[in-house]
CSV table of C-alpha atoms and ligand atoms in Angstrom, one decimal:
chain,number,residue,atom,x,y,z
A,1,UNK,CA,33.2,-53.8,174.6
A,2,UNK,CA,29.4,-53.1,175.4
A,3,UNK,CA,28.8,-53.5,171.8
A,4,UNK,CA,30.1,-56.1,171.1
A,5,UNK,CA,28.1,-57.9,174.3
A,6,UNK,CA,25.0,-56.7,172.4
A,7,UNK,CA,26.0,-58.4,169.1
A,8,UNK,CA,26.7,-61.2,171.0
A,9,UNK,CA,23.5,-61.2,172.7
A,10,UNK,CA,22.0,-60.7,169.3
A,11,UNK,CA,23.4,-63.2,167.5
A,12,UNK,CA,22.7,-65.9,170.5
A,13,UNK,CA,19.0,-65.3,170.6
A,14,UNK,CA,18.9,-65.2,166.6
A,15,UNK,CA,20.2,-68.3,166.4
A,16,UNK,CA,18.2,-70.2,168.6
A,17,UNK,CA,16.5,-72.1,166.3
A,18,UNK,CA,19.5,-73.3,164.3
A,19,UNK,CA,20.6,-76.8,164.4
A,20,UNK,CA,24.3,-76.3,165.9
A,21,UNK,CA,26.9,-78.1,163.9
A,22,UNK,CA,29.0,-80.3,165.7
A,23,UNK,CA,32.9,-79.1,165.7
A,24,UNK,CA,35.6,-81.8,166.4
A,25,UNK,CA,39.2,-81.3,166.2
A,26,UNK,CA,40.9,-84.5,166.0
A,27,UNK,CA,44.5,-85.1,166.7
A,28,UNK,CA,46.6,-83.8,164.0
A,29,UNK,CA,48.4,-87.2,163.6
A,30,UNK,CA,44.8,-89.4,163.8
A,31,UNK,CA,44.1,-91.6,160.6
A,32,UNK,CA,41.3,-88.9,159.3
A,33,UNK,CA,43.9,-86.3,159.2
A,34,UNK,CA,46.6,-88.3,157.3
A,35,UNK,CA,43.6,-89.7,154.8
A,36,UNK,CA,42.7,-86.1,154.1
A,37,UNK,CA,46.4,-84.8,154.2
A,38,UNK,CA,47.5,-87.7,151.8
A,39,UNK,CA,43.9,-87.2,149.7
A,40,UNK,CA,45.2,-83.3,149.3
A,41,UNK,CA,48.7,-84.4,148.6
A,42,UNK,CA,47.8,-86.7,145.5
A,43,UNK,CA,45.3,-83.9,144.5
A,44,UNK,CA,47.6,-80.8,144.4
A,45,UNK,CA,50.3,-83.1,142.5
A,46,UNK,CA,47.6,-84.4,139.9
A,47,UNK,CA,46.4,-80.6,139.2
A,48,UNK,CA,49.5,-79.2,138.4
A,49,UNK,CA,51.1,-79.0,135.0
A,50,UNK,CA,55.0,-77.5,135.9
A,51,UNK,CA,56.8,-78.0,139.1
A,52,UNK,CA,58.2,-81.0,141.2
A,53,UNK,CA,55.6,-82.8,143.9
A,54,UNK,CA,55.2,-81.7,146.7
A,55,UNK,CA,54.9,-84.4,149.6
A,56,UNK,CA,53.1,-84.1,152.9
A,57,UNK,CA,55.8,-83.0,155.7
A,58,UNK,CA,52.9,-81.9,158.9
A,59,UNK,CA,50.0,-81.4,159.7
A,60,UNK,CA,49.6,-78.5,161.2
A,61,UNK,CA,45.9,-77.9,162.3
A,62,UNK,CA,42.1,-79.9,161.2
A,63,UNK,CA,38.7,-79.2,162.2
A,64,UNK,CA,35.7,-81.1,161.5
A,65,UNK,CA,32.0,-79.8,161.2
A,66,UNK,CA,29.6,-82.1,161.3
A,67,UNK,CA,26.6,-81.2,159.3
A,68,UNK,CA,23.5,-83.6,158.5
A,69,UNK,CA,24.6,-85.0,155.6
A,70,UNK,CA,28.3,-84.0,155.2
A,71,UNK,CA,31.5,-83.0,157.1
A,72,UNK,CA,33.8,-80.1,156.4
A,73,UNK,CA,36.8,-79.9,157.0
A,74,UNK,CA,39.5,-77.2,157.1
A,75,UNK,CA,43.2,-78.3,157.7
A,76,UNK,CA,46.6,-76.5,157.5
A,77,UNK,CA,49.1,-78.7,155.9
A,78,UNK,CA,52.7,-78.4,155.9
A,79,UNK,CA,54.4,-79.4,152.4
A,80,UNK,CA,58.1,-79.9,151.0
A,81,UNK,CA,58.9,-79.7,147.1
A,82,UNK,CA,60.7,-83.7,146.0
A,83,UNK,CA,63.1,-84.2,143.3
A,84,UNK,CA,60.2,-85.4,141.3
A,85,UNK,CA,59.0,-83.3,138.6
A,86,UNK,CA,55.1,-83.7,138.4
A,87,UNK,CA,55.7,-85.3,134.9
A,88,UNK,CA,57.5,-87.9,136.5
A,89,UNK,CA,55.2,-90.5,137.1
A,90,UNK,CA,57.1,-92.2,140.2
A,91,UNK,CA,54.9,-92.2,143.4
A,92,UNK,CA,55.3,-88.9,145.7
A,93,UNK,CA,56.3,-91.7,148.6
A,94,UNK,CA,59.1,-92.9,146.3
A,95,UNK,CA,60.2,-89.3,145.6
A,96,UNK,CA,62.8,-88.1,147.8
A,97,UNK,CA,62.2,-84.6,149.2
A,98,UNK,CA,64.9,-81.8,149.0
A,99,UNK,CA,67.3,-81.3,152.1
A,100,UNK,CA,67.9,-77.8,153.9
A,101,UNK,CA,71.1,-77.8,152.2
A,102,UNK,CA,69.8,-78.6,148.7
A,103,UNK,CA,67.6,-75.1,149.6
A,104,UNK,CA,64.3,-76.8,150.5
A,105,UNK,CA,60.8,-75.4,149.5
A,106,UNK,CA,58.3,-75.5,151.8
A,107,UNK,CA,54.2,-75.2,151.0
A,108,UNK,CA,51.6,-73.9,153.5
A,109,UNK,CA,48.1,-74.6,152.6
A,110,UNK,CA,44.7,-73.6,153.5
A,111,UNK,CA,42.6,-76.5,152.7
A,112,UNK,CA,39.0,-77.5,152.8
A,113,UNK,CA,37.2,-80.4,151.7
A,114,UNK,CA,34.0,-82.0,152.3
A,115,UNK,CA,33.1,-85.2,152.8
A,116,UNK,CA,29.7,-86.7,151.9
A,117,UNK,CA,28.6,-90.4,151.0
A,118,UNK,CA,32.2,-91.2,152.2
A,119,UNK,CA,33.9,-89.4,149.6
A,120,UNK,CA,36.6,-86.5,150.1
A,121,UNK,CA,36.5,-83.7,147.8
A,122,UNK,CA,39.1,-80.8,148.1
A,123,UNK,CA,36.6,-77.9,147.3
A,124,UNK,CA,39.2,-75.8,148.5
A,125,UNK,CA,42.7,-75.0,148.6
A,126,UNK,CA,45.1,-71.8,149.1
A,127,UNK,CA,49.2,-72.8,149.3
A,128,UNK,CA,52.1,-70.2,149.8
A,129,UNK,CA,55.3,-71.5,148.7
A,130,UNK,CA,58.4,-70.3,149.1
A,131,UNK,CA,62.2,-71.6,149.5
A,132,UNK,CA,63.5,-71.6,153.3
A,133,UNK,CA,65.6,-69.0,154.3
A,134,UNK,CA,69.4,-68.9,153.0
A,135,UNK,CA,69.8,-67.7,157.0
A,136,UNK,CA,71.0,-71.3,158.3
A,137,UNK,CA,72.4,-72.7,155.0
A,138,UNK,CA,76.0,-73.6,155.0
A,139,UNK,CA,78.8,-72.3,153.7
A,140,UNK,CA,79.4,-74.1,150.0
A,141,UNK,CA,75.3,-75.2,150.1
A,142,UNK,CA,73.9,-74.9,146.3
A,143,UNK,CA,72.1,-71.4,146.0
A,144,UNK,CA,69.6,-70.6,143.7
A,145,UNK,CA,69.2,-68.8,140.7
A,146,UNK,CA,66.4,-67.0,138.9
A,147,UNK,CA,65.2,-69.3,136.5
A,148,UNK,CA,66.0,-66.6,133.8
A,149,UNK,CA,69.8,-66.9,134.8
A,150,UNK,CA,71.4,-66.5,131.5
A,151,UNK,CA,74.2,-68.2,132.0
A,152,UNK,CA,72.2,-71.4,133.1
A,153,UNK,CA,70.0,-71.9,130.6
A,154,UNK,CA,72.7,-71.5,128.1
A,155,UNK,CA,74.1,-74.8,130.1
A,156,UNK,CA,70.7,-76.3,130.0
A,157,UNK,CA,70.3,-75.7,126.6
A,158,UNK,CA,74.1,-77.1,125.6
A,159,UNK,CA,73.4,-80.1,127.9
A,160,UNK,CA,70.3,-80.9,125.6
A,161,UNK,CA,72.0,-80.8,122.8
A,162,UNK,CA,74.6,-83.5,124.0
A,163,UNK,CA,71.6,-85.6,125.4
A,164,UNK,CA,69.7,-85.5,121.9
A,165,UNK,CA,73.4,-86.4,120.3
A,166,UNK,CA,73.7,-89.4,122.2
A,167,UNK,CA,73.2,-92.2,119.5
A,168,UNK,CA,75.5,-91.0,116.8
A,169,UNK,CA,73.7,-92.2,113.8
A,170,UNK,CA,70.3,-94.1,115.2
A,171,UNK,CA,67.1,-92.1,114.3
A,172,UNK,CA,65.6,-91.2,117.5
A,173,UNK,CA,63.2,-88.8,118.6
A,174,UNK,CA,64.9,-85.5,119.8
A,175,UNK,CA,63.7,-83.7,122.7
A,176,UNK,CA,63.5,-80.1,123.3
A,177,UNK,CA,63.1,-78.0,126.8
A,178,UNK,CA,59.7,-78.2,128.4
A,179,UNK,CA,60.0,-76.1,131.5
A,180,UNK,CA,63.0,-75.3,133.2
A,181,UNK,CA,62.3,-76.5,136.9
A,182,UNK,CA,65.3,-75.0,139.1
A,183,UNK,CA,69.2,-73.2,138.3
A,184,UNK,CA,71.3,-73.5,141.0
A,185,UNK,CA,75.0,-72.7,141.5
A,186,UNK,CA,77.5,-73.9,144.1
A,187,UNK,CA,81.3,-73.4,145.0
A,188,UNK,CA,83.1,-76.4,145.5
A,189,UNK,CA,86.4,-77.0,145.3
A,190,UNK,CA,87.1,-77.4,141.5
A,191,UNK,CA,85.5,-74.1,141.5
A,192,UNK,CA,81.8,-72.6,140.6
A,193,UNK,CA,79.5,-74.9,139.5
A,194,UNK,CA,76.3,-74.6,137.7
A,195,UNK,CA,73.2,-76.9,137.6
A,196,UNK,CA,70.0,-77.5,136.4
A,197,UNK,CA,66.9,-79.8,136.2
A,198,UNK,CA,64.6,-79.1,133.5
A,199,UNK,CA,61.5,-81.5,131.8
A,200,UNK,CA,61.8,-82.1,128.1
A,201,UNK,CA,59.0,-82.9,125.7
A,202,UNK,CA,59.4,-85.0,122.6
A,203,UNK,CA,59.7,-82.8,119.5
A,204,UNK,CA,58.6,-84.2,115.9
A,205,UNK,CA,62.2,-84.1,114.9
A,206,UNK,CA,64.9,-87.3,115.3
A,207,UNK,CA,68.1,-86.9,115.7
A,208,UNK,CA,69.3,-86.6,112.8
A,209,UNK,CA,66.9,-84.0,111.7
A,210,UNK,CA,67.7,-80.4,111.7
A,211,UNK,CA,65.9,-77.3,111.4
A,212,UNK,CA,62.5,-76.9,112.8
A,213,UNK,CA,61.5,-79.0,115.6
A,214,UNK,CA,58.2,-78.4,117.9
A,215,UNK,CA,56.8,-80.2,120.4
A,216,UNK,CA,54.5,-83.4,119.7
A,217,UNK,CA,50.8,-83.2,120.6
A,218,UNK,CA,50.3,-84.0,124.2
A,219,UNK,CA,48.7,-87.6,123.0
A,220,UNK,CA,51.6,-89.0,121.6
A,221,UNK,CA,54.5,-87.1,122.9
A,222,UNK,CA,56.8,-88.9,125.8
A,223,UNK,CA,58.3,-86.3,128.3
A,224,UNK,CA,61.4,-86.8,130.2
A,225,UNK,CA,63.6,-85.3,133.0
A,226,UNK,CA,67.2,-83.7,132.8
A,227,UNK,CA,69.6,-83.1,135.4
A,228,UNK,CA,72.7,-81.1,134.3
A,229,UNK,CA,75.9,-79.9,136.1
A,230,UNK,CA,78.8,-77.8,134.5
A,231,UNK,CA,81.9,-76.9,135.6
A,232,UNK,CA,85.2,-75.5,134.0
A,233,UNK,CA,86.3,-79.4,133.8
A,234,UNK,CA,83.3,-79.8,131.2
A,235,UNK,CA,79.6,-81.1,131.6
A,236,UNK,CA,77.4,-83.9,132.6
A,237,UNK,CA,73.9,-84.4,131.8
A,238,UNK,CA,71.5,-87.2,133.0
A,239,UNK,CA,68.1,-87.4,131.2
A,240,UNK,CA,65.2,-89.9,131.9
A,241,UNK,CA,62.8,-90.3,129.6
A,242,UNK,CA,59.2,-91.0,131.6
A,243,UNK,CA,57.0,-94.2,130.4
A,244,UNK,CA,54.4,-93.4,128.7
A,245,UNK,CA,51.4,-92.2,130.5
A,246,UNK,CA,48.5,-94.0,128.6
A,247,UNK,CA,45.3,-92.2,129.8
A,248,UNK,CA,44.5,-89.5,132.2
A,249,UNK,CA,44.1,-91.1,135.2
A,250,UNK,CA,40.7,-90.4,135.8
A,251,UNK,CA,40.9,-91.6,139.5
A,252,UNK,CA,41.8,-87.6,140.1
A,253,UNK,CA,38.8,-86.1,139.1
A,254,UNK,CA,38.6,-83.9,142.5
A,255,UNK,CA,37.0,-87.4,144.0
A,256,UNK,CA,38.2,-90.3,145.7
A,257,UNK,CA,36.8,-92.8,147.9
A,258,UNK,CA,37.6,-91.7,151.4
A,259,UNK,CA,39.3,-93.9,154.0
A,260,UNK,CA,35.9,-94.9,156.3
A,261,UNK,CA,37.2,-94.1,159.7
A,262,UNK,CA,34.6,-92.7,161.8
A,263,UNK,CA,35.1,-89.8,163.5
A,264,UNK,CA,36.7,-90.4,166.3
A,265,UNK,CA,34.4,-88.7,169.7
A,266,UNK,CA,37.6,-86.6,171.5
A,267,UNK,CA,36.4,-84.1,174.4
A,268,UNK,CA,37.8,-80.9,171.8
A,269,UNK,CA,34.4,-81.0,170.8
A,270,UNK,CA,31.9,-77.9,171.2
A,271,UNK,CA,28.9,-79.3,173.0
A,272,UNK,CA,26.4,-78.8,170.9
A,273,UNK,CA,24.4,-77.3,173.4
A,274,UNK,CA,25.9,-74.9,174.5
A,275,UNK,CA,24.2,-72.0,172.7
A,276,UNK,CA,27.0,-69.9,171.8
A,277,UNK,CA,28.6,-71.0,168.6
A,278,UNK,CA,25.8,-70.1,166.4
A,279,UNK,CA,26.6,-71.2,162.7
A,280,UNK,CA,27.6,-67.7,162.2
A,281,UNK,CA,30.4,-67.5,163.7
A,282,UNK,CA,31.6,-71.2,164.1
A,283,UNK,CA,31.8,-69.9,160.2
A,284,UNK,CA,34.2,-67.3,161.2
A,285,UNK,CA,35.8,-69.1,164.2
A,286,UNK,CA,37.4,-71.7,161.5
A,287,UNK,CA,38.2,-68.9,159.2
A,288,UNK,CA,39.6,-66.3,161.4
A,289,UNK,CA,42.5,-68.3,163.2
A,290,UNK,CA,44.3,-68.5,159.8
A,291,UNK,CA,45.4,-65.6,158.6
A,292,UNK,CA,45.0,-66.6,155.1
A,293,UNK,CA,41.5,-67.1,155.4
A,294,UNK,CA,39.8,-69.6,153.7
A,295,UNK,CA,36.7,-67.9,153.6
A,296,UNK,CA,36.5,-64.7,151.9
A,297,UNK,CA,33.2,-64.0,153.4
A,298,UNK,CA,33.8,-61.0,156.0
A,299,UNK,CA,31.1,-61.2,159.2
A,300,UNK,CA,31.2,-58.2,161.8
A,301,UNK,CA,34.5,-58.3,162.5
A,302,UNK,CA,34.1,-56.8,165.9
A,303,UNK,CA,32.7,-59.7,167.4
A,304,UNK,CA,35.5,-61.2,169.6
A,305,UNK,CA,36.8,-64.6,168.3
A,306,UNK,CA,36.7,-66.6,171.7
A,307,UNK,CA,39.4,-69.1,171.1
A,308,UNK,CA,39.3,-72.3,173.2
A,309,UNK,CA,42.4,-72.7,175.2
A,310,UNK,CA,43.9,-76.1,175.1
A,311,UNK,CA,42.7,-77.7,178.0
A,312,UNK,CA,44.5,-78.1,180.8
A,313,UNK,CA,44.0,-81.2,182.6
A,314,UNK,CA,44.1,-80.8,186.7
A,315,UNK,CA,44.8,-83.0,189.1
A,316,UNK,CA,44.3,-82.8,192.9
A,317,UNK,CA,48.1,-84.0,194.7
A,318,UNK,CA,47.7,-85.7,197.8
A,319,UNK,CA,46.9,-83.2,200.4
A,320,UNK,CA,48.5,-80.3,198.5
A,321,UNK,CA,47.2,-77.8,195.8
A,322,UNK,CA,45.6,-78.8,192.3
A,323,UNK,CA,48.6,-79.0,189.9
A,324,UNK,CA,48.7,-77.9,186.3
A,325,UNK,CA,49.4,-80.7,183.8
A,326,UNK,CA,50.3,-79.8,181.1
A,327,UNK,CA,48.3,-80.5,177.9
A,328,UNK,CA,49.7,-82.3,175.3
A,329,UNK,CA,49.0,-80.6,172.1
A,330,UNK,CA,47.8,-82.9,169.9
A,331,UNK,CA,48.3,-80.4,167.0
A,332,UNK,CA,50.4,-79.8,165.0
A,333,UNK,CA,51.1,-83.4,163.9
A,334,UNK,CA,54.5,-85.0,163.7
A,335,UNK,CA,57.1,-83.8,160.8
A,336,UNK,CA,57.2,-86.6,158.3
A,337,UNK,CA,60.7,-84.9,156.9
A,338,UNK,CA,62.4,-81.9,159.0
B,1,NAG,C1,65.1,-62.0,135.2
B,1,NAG,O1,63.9,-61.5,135.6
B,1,NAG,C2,63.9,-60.4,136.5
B,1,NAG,C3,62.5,-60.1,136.9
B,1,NAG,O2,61.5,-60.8,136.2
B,1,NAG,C4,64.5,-59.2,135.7
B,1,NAG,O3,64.5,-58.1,136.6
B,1,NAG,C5,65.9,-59.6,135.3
B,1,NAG,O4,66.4,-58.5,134.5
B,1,NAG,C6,65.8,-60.9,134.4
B,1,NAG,N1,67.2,-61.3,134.1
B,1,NAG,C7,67.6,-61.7,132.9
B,1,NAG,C8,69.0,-62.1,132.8
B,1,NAG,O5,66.8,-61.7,132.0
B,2,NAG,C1,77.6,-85.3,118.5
B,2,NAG,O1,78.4,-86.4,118.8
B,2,NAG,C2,79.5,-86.6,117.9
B,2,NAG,C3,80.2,-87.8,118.3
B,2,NAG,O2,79.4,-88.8,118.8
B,2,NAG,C4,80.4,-85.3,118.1
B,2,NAG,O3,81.5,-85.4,117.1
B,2,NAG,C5,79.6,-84.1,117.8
B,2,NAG,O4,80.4,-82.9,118.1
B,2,NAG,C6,78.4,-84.0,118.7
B,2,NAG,N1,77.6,-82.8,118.4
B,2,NAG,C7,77.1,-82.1,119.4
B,2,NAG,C8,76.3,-80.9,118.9
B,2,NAG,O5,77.3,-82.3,120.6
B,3,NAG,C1,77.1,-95.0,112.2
B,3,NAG,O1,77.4,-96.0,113.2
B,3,NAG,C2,78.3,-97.0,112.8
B,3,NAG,C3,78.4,-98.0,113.9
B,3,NAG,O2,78.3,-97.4,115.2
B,3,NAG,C4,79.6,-96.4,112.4
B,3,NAG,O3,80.5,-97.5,111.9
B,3,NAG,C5,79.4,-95.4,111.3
B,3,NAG,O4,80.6,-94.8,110.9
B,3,NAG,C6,78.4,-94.4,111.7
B,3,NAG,N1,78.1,-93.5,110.6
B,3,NAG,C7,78.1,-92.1,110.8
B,3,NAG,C8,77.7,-91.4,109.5
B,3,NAG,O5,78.4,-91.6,111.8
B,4,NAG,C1,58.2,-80.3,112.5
B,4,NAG,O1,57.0,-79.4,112.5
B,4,NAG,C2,57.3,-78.1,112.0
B,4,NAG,C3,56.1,-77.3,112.2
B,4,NAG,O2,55.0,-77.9,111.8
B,4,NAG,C4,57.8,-78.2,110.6
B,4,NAG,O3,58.1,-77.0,110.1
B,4,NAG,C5,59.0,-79.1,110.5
B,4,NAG,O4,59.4,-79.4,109.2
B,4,NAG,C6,58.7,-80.5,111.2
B,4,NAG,N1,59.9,-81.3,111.2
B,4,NAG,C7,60.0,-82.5,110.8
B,4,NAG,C8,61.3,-83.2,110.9
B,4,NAG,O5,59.0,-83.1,110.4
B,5,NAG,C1,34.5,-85.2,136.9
B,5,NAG,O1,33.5,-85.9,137.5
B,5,NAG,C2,32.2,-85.4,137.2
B,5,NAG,C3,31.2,-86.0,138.0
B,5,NAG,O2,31.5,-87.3,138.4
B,5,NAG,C4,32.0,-85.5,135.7
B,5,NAG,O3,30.7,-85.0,135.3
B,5,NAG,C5,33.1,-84.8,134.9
B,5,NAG,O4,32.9,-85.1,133.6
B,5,NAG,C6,34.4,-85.3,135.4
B,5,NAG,N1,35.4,-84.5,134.7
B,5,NAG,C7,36.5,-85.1,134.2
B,5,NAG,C8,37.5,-84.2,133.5
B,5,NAG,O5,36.7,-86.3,134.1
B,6,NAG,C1,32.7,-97.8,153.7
B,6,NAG,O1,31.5,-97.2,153.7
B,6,NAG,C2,30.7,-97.6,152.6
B,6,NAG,C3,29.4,-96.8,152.6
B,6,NAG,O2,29.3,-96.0,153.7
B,6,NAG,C4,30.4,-99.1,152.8
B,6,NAG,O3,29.6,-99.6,151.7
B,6,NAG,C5,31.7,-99.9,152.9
B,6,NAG,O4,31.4,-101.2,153.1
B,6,NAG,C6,32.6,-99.3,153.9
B,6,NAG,N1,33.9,-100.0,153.8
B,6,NAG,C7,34.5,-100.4,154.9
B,6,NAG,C8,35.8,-101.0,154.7
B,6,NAG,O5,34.1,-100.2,156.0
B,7,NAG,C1,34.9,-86.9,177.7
B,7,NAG,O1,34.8,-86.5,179.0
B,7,NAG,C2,33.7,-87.1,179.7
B,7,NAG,C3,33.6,-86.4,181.0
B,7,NAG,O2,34.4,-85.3,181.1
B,7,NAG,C4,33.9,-88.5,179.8
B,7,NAG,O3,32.9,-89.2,180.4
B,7,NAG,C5,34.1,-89.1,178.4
B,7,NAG,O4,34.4,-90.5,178.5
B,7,NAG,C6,35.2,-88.4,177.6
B,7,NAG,N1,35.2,-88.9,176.3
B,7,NAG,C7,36.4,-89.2,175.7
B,7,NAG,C8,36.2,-89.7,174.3
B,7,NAG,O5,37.4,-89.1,176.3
């Protein structure tokens, strides 16, 4: 412990001369927070290639610094995989997210952006995504399968055939398998079922071609979106085929116009004077409380991280003892799904 005092002491009168950055933690729930949140939500979904959307479901922490001529902040966002493959050029708000029972995937991210000239960039972003535990899923719920289940692909693949045999004898484009996107199998009644949702990709071949068929160049080809179940009582497949994306949206360039709600004053805020948040360790006071850190950048660990306790507001009762309200947290946010 004495050493650590002396760091302390160290660092204090190092830092003297440093202009101390203003920290505010705004309510999870304020409009900052969900202008960032939804800012990070349209950015994740623009940058990937394979996978279904992922929509905003809590927020689960934000801090702002408040430098001169920027503000950074660092949330923890709480994300749910939709139906939508990221292909699929429906809205995330129009995309309905996956239940519990249809085995839910959850993202956590690490996020930090800055914003500057009262634009938001994501500079960056760390998620962990996993499906939610089998422990409370009921009995007969869909469980997954690896996506290298033999027997389901063989389905998927059959189930493309039949969609790319639709028209008997119109030339039409025929589509092949993009990226198989989930396999999952579920006991019901009429016995085991298998399904799976998989994104297609116009090939160069029509339907009545046979032989080789490859994908079309990106440009020009149109992608699509199969869901496929099988059973013993035969097969059913339902494929969309997406409009026709015209150009990149440029709009997703890592930049958007930010929302221009002003920071709202709230009494979380480290005075500024205080003298003992250098800009040190404010650095590793927002990293450190996450254990995915955000920052890779390791400062003497053995200085203490002092954690500000909620605060807890106190009120004198008539004639009796000061009683303990207690705080409301104003973080995490409120869950948008489950
Ligand atoms: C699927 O992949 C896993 C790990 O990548 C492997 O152990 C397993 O043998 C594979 N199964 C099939 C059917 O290819
Ligand atoms: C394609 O459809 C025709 C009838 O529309 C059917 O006779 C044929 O077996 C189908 N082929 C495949 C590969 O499903
Ligand atoms: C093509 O379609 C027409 C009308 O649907 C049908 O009469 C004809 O027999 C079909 N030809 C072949 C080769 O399947
Ligand atoms: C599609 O492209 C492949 C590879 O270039 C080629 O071998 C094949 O003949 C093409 N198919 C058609 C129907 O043009
Ligand atoms: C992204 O924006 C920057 C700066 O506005 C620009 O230089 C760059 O070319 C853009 N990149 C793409 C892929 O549009
Ligand atoms: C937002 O801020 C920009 C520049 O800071 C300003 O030009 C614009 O008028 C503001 N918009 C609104 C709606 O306040
Ligand atoms: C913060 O607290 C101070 C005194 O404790 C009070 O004067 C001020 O109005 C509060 N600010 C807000 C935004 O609640």
């Amino acid at each position: 412990m004495r050493v650590v005092c002396v760091l302390l002491g160290v660092l204090v009168a190092g830092a003297r001369a440093v202009v101390l950055p203003q920290i505010t933690e705004p309510p999870c729930d304020s409009l900052e927070a969900e202008a960032a949140a939804a800012f990070f939500q349209d950015y994740i979904n623009a940058q990937r290639t394979t996978g279904f959307k992922f929509a905003l479901n809590q927020i689960d922490k934000i801090k702002i610094r408040t430098l001169p001529d920027m503000e950074i902040y660092k949330m923890e966002l709480d994300l749910l995989e939709t139906k939508c493959h990221v292909l699929d050029p429906t809205p995330v708000a129009a995309c309905p997210v996956r239940t519990k029972a249809e085995v839910a995937v959850d993202a956590d991210c690490d996020v930090a952006f800055i914003k500057s000239g009262g634009v938001l960039k994501v500079t960056e972003h760390r998620c962990k995504t996993e499906p939610e535990s089998a422990e409370d899923m009921c009995l007969g719920c869909p469980q997954l399968l690896p996506l290298n289940d033999t027997n389901a692909l063989q389905m998927a693949t059959v189930s493309l055939a039949a969609f790319n045999n639709r028209t008997a004898n119109v030339s039409i484009s025929k589509y092949a398998v993009l990226e198989v996107g989930r396999l999952s199998t579920q006991v019901l009644a009429g016995g085991t079922h298998v399904f799976a949702e998989y994104a297609i990709v116009e090939t160069n071949c029509t339907t009545t071609d046979d032989g080789d068929c490859v994908p079309l160049n990106k440009a020009v080809a149109t992608y699509g979106f199969c869901r496929a179940g099988s059973a013993s009582a035969g097969m059913a497949v339902d494929c969309r085929i997406f409009e026709p994306q015209l150009a990149v949206e440029p709009a997703m360039n890592g930049t958007v116009p930010a929302t221009n709600s002003t920071v709202p004053t709230t009494n979380n805020t480290v005075p500024a004077s205080s003298g003992i948040m250098p800009l040190l360790m404010v650095d590793m006071m927002l990293s450190a409380e996450s254990a995915e850190s955000l920052d890779p950048v390791k400062v003497a660990s053995v200085i203490p991280i002092v954690k500000r306790q909620a605060p807890v507001a106190e009120t004198v009762a008539p004639g009796g003892e000061p009683a303990a309200v207690p705080f409301v947290p104003i973080c995490p946010g409120k869950k948008k799904h489950f």
